[in-house]
Coordinates of C-alpha atoms and ligand atoms in Angstrom, one line a residue:
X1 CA 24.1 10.8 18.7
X2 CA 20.1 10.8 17.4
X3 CA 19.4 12.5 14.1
X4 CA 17.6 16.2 15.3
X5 CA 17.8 19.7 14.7
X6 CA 20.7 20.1 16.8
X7 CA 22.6 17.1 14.6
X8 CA 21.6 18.2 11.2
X9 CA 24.8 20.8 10.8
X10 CA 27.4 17.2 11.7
X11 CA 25.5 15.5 9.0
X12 CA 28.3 14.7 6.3
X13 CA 27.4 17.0 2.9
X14 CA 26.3 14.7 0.9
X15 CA 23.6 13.9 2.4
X16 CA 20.8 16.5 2.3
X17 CA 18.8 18.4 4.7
X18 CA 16.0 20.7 4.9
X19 CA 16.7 23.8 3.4
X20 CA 14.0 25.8 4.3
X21 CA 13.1 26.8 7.6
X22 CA 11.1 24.3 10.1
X23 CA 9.8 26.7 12.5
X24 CA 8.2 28.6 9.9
X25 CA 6.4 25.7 8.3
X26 CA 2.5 25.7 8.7
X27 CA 1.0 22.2 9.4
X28 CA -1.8 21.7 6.3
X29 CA -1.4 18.2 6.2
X30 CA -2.8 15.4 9.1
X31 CA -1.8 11.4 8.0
X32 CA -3.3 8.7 9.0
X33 CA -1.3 5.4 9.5
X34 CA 2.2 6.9 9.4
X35 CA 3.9 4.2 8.2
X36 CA 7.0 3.8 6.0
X37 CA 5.2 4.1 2.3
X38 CA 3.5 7.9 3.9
X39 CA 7.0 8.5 4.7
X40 CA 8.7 7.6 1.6
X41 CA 5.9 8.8 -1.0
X42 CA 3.2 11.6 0.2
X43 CA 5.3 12.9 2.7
X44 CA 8.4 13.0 0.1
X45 CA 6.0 15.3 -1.8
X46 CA 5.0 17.9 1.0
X47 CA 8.5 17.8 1.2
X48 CA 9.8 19.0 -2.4
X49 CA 6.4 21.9 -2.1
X50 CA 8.6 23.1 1.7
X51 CA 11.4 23.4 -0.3
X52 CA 10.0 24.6 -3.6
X53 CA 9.2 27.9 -0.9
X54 CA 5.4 26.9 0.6
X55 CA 5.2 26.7 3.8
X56 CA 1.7 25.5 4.0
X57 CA 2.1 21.5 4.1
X58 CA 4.2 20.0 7.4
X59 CA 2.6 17.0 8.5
X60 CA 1.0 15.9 11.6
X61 CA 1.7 12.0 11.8
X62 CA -1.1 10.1 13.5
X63 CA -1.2 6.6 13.9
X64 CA -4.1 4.8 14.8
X65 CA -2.6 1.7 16.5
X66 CA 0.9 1.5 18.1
X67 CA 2.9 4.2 19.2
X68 CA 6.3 3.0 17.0
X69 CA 6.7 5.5 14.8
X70 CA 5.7 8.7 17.5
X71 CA 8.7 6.8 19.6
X72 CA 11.1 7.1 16.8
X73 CA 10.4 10.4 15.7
X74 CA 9.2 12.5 18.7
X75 CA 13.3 12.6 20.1
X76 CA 14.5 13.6 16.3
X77 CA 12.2 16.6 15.9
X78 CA 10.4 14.8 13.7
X79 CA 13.0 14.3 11.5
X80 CA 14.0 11.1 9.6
X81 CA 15.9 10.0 6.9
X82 CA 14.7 8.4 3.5
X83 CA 17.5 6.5 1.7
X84 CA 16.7 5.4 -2.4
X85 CA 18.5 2.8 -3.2
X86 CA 19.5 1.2 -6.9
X87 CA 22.3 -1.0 -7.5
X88 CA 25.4 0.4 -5.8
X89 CA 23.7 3.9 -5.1
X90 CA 21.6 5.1 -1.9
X91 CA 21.0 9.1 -2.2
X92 CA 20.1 9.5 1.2
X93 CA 17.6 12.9 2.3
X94 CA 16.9 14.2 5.7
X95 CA 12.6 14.8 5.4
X96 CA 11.9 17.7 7.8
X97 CA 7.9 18.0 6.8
X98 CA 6.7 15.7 10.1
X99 CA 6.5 17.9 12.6
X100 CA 5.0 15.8 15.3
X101 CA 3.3 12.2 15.5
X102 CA 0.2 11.5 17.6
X103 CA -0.7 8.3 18.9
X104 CA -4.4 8.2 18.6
X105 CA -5.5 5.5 21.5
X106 CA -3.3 8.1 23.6
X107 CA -4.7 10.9 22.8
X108 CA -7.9 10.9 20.4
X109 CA -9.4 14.7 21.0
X110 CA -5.8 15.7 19.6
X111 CA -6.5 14.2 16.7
X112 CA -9.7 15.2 16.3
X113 CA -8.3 18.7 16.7
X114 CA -5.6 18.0 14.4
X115 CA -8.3 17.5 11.6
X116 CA -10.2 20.8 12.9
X117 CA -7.3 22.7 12.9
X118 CA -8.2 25.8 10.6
X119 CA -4.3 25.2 8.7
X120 CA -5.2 21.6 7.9
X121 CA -6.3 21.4 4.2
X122 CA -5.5 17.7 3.1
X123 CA -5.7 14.8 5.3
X124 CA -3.8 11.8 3.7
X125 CA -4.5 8.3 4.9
X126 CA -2.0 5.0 4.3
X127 CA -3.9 2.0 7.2
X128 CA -3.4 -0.9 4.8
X129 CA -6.0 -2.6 2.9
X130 CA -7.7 -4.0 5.9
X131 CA -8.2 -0.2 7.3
X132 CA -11.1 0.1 5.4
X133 CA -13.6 -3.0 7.2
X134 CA -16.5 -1.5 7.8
X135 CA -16.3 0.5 11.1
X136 CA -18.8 -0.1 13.8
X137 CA -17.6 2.4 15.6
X138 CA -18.7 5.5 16.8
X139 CA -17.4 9.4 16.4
X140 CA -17.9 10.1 19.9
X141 CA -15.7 7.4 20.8
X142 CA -13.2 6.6 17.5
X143 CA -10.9 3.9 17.2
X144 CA -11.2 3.5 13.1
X145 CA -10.0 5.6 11.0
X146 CA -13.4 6.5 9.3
X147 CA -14.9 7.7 12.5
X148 CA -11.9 9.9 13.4
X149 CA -12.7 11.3 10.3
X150 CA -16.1 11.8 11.1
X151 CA -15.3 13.3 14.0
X152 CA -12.9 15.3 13.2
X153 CA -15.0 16.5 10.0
X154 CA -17.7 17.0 12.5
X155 CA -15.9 19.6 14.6
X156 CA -14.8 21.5 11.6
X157 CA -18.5 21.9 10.6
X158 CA -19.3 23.0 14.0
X159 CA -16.7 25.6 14.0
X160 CA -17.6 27.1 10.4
X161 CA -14.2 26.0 9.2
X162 CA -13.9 25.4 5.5
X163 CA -14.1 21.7 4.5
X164 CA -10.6 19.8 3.4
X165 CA -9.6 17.0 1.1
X166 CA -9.3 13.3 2.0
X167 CA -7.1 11.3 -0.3
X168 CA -6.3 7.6 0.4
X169 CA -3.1 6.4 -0.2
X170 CA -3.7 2.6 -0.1
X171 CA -3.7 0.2 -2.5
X172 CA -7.4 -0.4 -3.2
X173 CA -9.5 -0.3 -6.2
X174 CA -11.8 3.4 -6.0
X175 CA -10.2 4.0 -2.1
X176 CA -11.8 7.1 -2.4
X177 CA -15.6 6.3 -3.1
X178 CA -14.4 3.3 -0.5
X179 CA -13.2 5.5 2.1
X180 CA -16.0 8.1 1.4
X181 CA -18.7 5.7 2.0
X182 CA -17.8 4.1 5.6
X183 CA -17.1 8.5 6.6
X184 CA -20.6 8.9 6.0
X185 CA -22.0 5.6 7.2
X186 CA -20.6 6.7 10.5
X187 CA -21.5 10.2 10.2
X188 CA -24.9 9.1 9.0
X189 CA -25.5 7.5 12.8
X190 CA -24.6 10.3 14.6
X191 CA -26.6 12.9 12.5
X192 CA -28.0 12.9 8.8
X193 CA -27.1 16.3 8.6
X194 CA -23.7 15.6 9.0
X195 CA -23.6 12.7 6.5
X196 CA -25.2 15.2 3.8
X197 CA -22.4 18.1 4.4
X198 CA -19.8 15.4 4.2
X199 CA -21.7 14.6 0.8
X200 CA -21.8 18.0 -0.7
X201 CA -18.7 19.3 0.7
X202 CA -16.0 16.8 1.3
X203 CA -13.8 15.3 -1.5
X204 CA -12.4 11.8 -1.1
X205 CA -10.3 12.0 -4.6
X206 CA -9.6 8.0 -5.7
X207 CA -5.5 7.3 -6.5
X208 CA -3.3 5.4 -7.5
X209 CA -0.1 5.5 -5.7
X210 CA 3.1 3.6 -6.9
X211 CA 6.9 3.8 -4.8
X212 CA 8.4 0.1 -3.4
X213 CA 9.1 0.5 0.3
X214 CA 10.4 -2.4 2.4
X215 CA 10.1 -2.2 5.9
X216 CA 13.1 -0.5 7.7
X217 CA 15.4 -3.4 9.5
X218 CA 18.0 -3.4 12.2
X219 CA 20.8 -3.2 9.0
X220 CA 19.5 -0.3 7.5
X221 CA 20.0 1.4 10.6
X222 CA 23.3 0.1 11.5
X223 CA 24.4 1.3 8.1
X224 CA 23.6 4.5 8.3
X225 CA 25.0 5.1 11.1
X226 CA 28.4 4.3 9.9
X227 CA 27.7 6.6 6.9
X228 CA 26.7 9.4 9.0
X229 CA 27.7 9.4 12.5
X230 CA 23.8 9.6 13.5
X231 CA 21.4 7.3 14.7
X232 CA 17.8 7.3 12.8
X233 CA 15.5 5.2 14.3
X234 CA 13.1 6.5 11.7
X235 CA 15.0 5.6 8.6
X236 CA 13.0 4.4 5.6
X237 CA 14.5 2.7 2.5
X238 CA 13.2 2.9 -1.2
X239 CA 13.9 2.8 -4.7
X240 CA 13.9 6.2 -6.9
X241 CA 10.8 5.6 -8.4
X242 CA 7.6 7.4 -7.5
X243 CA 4.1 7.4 -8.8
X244 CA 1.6 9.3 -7.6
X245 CA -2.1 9.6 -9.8
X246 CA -4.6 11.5 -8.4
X247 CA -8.2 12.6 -9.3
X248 CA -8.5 16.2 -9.7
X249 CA -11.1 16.8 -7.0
X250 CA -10.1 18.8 -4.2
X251 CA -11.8 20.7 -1.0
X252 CA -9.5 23.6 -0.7
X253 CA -5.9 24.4 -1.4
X254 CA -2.9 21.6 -2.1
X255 CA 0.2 22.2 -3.3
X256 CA 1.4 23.1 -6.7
X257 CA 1.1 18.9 -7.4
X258 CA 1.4 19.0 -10.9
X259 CA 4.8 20.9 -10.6
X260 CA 5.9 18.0 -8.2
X261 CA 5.5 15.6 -10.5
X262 CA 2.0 14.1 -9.3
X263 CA -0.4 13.1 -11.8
X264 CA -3.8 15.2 -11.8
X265 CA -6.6 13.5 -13.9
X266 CA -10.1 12.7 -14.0
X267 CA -9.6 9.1 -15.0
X268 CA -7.3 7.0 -12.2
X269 CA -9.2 4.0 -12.8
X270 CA -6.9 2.7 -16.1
X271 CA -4.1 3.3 -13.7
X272 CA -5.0 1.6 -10.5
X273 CA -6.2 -1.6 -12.5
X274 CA -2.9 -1.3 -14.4
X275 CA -0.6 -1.0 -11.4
X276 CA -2.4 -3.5 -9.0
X277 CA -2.7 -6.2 -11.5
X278 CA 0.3 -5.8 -12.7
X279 CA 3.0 -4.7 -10.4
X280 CA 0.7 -5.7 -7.2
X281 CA -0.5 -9.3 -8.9
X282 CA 2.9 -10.0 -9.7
X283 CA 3.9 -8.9 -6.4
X284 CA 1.6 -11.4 -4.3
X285 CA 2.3 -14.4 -7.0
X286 CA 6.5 -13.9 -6.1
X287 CA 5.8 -13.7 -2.5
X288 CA 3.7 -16.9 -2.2
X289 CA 5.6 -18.6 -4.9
X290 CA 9.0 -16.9 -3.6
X291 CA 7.9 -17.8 0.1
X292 CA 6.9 -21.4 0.0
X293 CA 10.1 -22.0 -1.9
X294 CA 12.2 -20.6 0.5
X295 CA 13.4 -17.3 -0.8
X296 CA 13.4 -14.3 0.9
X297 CA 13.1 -11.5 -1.3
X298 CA 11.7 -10.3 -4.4
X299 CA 15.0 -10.0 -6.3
X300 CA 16.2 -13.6 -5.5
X301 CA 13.1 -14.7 -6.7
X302 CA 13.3 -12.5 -10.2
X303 CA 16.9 -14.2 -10.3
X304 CA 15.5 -17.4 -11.1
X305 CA 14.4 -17.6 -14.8
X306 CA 11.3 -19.5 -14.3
X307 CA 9.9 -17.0 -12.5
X308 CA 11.1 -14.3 -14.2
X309 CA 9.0 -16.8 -17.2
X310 CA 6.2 -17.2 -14.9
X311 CA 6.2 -13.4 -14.2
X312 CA 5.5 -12.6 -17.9
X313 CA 3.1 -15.4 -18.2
X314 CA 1.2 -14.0 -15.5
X315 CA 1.4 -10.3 -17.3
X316 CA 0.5 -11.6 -20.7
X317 CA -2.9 -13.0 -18.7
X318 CA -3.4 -10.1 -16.8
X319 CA -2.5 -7.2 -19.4
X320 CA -5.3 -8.7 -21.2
X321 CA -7.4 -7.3 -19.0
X322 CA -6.3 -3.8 -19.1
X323 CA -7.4 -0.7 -21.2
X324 CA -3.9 1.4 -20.6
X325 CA -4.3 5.1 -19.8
X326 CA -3.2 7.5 -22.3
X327 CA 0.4 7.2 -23.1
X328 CA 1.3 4.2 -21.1
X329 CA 2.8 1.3 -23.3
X330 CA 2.3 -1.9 -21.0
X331 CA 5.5 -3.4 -22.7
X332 CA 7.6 -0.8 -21.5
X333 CA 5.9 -0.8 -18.0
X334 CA 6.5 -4.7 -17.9
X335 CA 9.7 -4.5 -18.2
X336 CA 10.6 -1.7 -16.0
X337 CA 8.6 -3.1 -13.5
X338 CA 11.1 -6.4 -14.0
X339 CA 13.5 -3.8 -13.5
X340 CA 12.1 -2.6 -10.1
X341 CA 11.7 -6.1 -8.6
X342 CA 15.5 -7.1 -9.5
X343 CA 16.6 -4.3 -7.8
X344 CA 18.7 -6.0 -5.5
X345 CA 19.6 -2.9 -2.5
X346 CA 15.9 -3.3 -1.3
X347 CA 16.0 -6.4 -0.2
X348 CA 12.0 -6.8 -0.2
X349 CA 11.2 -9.3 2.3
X350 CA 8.8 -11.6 0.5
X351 CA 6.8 -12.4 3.9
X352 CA 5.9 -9.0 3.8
X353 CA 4.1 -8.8 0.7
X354 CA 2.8 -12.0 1.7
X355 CA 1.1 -10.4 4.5
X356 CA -2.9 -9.7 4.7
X357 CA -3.3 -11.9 1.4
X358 CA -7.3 -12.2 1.6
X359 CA -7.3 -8.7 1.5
X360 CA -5.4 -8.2 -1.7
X361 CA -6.0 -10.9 -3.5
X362 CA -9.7 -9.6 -4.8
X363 CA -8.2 -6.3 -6.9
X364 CA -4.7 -8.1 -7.4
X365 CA -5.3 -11.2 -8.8
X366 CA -9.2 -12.4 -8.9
X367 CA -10.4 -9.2 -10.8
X368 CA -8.3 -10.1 -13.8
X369 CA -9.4 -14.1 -13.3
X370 CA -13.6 -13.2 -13.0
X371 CA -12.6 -10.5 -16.5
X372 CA -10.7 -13.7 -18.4
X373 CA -13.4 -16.4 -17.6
X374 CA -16.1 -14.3 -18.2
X375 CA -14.6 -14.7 -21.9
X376 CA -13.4 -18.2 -21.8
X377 CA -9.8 -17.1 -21.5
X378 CA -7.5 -19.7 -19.9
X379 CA -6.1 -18.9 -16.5
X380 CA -3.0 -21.4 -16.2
X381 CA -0.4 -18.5 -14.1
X382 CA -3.1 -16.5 -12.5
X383 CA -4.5 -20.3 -11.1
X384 CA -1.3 -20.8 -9.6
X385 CA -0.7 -17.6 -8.2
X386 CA -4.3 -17.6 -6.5
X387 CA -3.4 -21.9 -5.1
X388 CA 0.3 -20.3 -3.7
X389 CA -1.7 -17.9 -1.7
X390 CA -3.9 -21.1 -0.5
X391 CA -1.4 -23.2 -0.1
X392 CA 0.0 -20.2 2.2
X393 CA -2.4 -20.2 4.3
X394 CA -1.2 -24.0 5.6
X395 CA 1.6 -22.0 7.6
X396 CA 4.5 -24.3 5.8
X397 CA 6.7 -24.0 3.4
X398 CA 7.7 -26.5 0.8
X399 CA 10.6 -27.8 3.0
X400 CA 8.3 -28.4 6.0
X401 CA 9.4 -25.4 8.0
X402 CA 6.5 -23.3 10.1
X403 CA 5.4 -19.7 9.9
X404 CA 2.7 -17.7 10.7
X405 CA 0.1 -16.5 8.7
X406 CA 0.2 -12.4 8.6
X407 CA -3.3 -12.3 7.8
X408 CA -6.7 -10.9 9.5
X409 CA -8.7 -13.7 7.9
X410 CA -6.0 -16.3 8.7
X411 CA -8.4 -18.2 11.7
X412 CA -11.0 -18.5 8.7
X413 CA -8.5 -20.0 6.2
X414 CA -7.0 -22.3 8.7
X415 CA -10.3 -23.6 9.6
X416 CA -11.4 -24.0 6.0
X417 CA -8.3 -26.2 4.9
X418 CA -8.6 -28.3 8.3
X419 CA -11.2 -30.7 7.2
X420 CA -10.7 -30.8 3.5
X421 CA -9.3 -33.6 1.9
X422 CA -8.2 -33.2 -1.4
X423 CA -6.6 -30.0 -3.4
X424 CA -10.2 -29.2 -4.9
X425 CA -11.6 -29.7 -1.1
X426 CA -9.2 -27.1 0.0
X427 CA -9.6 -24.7 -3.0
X428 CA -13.6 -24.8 -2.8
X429 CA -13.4 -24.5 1.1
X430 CA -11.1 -21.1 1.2
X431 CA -13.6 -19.9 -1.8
X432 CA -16.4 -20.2 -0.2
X433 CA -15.2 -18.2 2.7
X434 CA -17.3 -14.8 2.6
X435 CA -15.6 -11.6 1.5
X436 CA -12.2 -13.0 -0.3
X437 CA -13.4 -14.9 -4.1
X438 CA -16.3 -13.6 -5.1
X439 CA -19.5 -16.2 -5.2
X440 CA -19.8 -16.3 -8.7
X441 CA -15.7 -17.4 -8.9
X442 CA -16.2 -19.6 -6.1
X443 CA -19.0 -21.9 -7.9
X444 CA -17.3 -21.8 -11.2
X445 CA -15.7 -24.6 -13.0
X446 CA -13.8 -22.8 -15.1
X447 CA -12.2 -21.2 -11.5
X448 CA -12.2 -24.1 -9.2
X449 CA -10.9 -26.6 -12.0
X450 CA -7.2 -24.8 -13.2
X451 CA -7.0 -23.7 -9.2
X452 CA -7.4 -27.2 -8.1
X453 CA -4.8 -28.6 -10.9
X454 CA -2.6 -25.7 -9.8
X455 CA -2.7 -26.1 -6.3
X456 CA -2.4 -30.3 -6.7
X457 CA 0.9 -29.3 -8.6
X458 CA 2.3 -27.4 -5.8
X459 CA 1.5 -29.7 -2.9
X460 CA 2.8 -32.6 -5.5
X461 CA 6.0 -31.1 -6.7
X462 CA 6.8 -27.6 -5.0
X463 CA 6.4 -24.3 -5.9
X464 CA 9.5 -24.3 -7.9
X465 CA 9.0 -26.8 -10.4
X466 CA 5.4 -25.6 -10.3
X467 CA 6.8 -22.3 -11.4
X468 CA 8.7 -23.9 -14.4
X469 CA 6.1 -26.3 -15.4
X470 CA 3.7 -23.4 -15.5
X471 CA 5.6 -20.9 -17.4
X472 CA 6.2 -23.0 -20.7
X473 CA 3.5 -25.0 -20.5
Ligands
NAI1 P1 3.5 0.1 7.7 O1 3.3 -1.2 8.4 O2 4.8 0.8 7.8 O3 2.4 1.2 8.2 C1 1.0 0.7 8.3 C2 0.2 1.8 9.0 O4 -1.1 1.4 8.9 C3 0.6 1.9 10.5 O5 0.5 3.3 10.9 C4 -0.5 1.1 11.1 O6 -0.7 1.5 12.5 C5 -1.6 1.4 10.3 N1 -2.7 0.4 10.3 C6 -2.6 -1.0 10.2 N2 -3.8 -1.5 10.3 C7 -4.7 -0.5 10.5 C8 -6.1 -0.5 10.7 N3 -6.9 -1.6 10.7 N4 -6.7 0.8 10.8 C9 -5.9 1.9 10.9 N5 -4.6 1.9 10.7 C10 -4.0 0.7 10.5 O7 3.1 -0.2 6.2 P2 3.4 0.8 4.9 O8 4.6 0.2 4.2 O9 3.4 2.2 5.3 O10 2.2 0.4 4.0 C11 0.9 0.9 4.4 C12 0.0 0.9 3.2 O11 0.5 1.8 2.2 C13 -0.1 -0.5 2.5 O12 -1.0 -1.4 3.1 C14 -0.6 -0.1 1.1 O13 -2.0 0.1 1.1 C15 0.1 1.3 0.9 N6 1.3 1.1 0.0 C16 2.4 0.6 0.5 C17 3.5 0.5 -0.3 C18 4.8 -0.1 0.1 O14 5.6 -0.5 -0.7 N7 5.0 -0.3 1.4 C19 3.4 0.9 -1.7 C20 2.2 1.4 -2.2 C21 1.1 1.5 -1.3
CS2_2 C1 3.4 -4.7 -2.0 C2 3.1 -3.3 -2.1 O1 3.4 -5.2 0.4 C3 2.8 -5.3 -0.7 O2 1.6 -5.8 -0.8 O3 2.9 -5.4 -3.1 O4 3.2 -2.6 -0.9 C4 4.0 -2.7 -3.2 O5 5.3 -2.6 -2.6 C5 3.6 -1.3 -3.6 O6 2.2 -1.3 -4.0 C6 4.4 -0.7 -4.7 O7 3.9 0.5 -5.1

């Protein structure tokens, strides 16, 4: 029996349910790249403001690429269930706020009407990182995300409709001024005019968004089935932690946010750097370092105490770099962070951070290396973290075995290491690549020279005893 409307009532109590009712909700909210993290954080949100009594903000799903998520949802109503999970606990909560997916290659004027629709008010976006590659596309004929946008932004203009918010969801330093920019560089070919309403009118607020959500495996699903008597091929697993920081800079209406525990602020830069160098610099380091040794996910890789040494090395080098937002203590956000990672119910593939690497390896890891050698700091975990990711790109792992590289840059890395001879040949090939270390990294000593050493230790000894020897040394 599928998890739907009609399956809700056989639901066993404790696990909860919409309490408000669906066919009253209005849709104010289109998505772009519903994925699991929309699912488990934004959408969570627009959730608790349908049951807090405002029926402004269901969601219409879209997703760009495949039709996955419109195939698991479109037979449940919409409906899906997200599980948190710590320790022995997993509160488990049917979401009711998607009220239909659409599969943009399918059916692009429905998205472009979705985003003209006079109820829509916020459109959220979650494409991963390499989403925002400068579209050469057009808004007559989308395919990226910022010309659907354009489009869709286009045919609200033309209607008289009022303008809406655009808030990206993705891990990227200023998404907002990012996202902004490529909107209007593709409005700006179709017609100035366009590009200068989208200027004055349009708000692209930057965030910072922070909730650990593994991808969703066969398991999961087998396990809640058991639990509940249902099948949900739209499940999505997390922890109970959830961060949302968000500039105060809206087109329109949005929920009550503050009263949902979002963060409104005119600074979100002190976050973002915090949370990507920290938790998502750590993040990438484990799953290199984790992945080449062989282990699979983020808490068996915490269990080891040389990483867990290697970890705080790498946040001593990196904290540095931060100026902390008002009331956040970094030594209490280390260690709940440590907390988050040895969370062992998620299960956090370590493959799947590793994935798309060249594009997260600027804000997580290089921004806090070009702000430490620009004052002479030593780099000695960050180096290492930056030659796993390297090494990574080789497609083996310290015991030999293949995988692919999950990565959009991956012919470009692969090519770079295939003619180099030494560690330093390899580190100054892959930094000279365009668009991953910056130039002024890639011809420094003071970069090349601990990466080098770093990466010479790992293809000497293994990314294990590289860990130890660089977390006392
Ligand atoms: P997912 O794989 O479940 O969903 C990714 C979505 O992005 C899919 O809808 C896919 O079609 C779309 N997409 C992929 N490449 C695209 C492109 N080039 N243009 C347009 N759409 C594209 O991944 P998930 O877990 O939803 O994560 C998505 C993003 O959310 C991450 O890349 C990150 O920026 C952000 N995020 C994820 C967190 C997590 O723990 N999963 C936590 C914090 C942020
Ligand atoms: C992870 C992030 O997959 C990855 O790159 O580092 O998705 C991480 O889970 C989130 O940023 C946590 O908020």
């Amino acid at each position: 029996m599928r998890l739907a409307d009609a399956t809700l009532a056989a639901l066993p109590a404790e696990i909860a349910r919409p309490g408000y009712d669906r066919a009253a909700m209005r849709t104010g909210v289109v998505h772009l790249g519903i994925g699991a993290f929309h699912r488990a954080h934004q959408a969570a949100v627009f959730e608790a403001a349908l049951a807090g009594g405002d029926p402004r903000w269901a969601i219409t799903g879209v997703s760009l690429r495949a039709a996955g998520v419109r195939d698991q949802l479109a037979p449940q109503d919409g409906l899906y269930t997200l599980i948190e999970r710590e320790g022995a606990t997993a509160r488990a909560r049917v979401i009711g706020a998607v009220r239909q997916v659409l599969v943009a290659p399918e059916a692009p004027q429905a998205v472009v009407a979705a985003l003209a629709a006079a109820d829509t008010r916020i459109v959220t976006l979650t494409i991963t990182e390499k989403g925002y590659a400068a579209a050469g596309d057009s808004l007559s004929a989308p395919v990226s995300a910022a010309a659907y946008l354009a489009a869709g932004l286009a045919a609200r203009r033309a209607a008289g409709l009022a303008p809406l918010t655009v808030i990206s969801c993705d891990n990227l330093p200023d998404n907002g001024a990012r996202l902004a920019a490529e909107v209007r560089a593709v409005a700006e070919r179709h017609d100035p005019a366009l590009a200068r309403w989208i200027e004055a009118e349009i708000a692209f607020p930057q965030t910072m968004v922070d909730r650990i959500v593994p991808a969703t495996d066969a398991a999961d699903i087998a396990g809640f089935e058991a639990r509940a008597g249902v099948t949900d091929l739209g499940l999505v697993k997390t922890e109970p932690f959830l961060q949302w920081v968000v500039e105060d800079r809206f087109s329109g209406p949005r929920p009550d946010l503050a009263a949902l525990g979002v963060q409104l602020t005119e600074t979100v830069g002190p976050w973002e750097d915090a949370k990507l160098r920290l938790l998502n610099g750590a993040h990438s380091a484990i799953a290199y370092l984790g992945g080449l040794a062989g282990i699979a996910t983020v808490d068996q890789v915490v269990a080891l105490p040389e990483a867990r040494r290697f970890v705080e090395r790498l946040w001593d080098e990196a904290g540095a770099t931060l100026t902390p937002p008002p009331g956040l203590d970094l030594h209490a956000y280390r260690a709940a962070l440590m907390a988050r990672f040895a969370n062992a119910a998620l299960a956090h593939g370590t493959r799947q951070i590793a994935m798309d690497g060249s594009q997260k390896l600027p804000q997580r890891l290089l921004a806090s290396i070009g702000w430490r050698i620009a004052r002479d700091l030593p780099i000695p975990a960050l180096a290492l973290a930056v030659a796993a990711w390297m090494r990574w790109q080789g497609g083996r792992d310290d015991q030999g075995a293949a995988f692919v590289v999950d990565d959009p840059r991956a012919a470009d890395t692969a090519a770079a290491l295939r003619d180099a001879g030494s560690a330093e040949a390899r580190v100054r090939a892959l930094a000279a690549l365009p668009g991953i270390v910056p130039p002024a990294l890639a011809s420094d000593p003071r970069f090349i020279g601990p990466v080098a050493a770093a990466l010479e230790r790992l293809e000497r000894g293994g990314a294990r005893a590289a860990l130890a020897e660089t977390a006392t040394e």
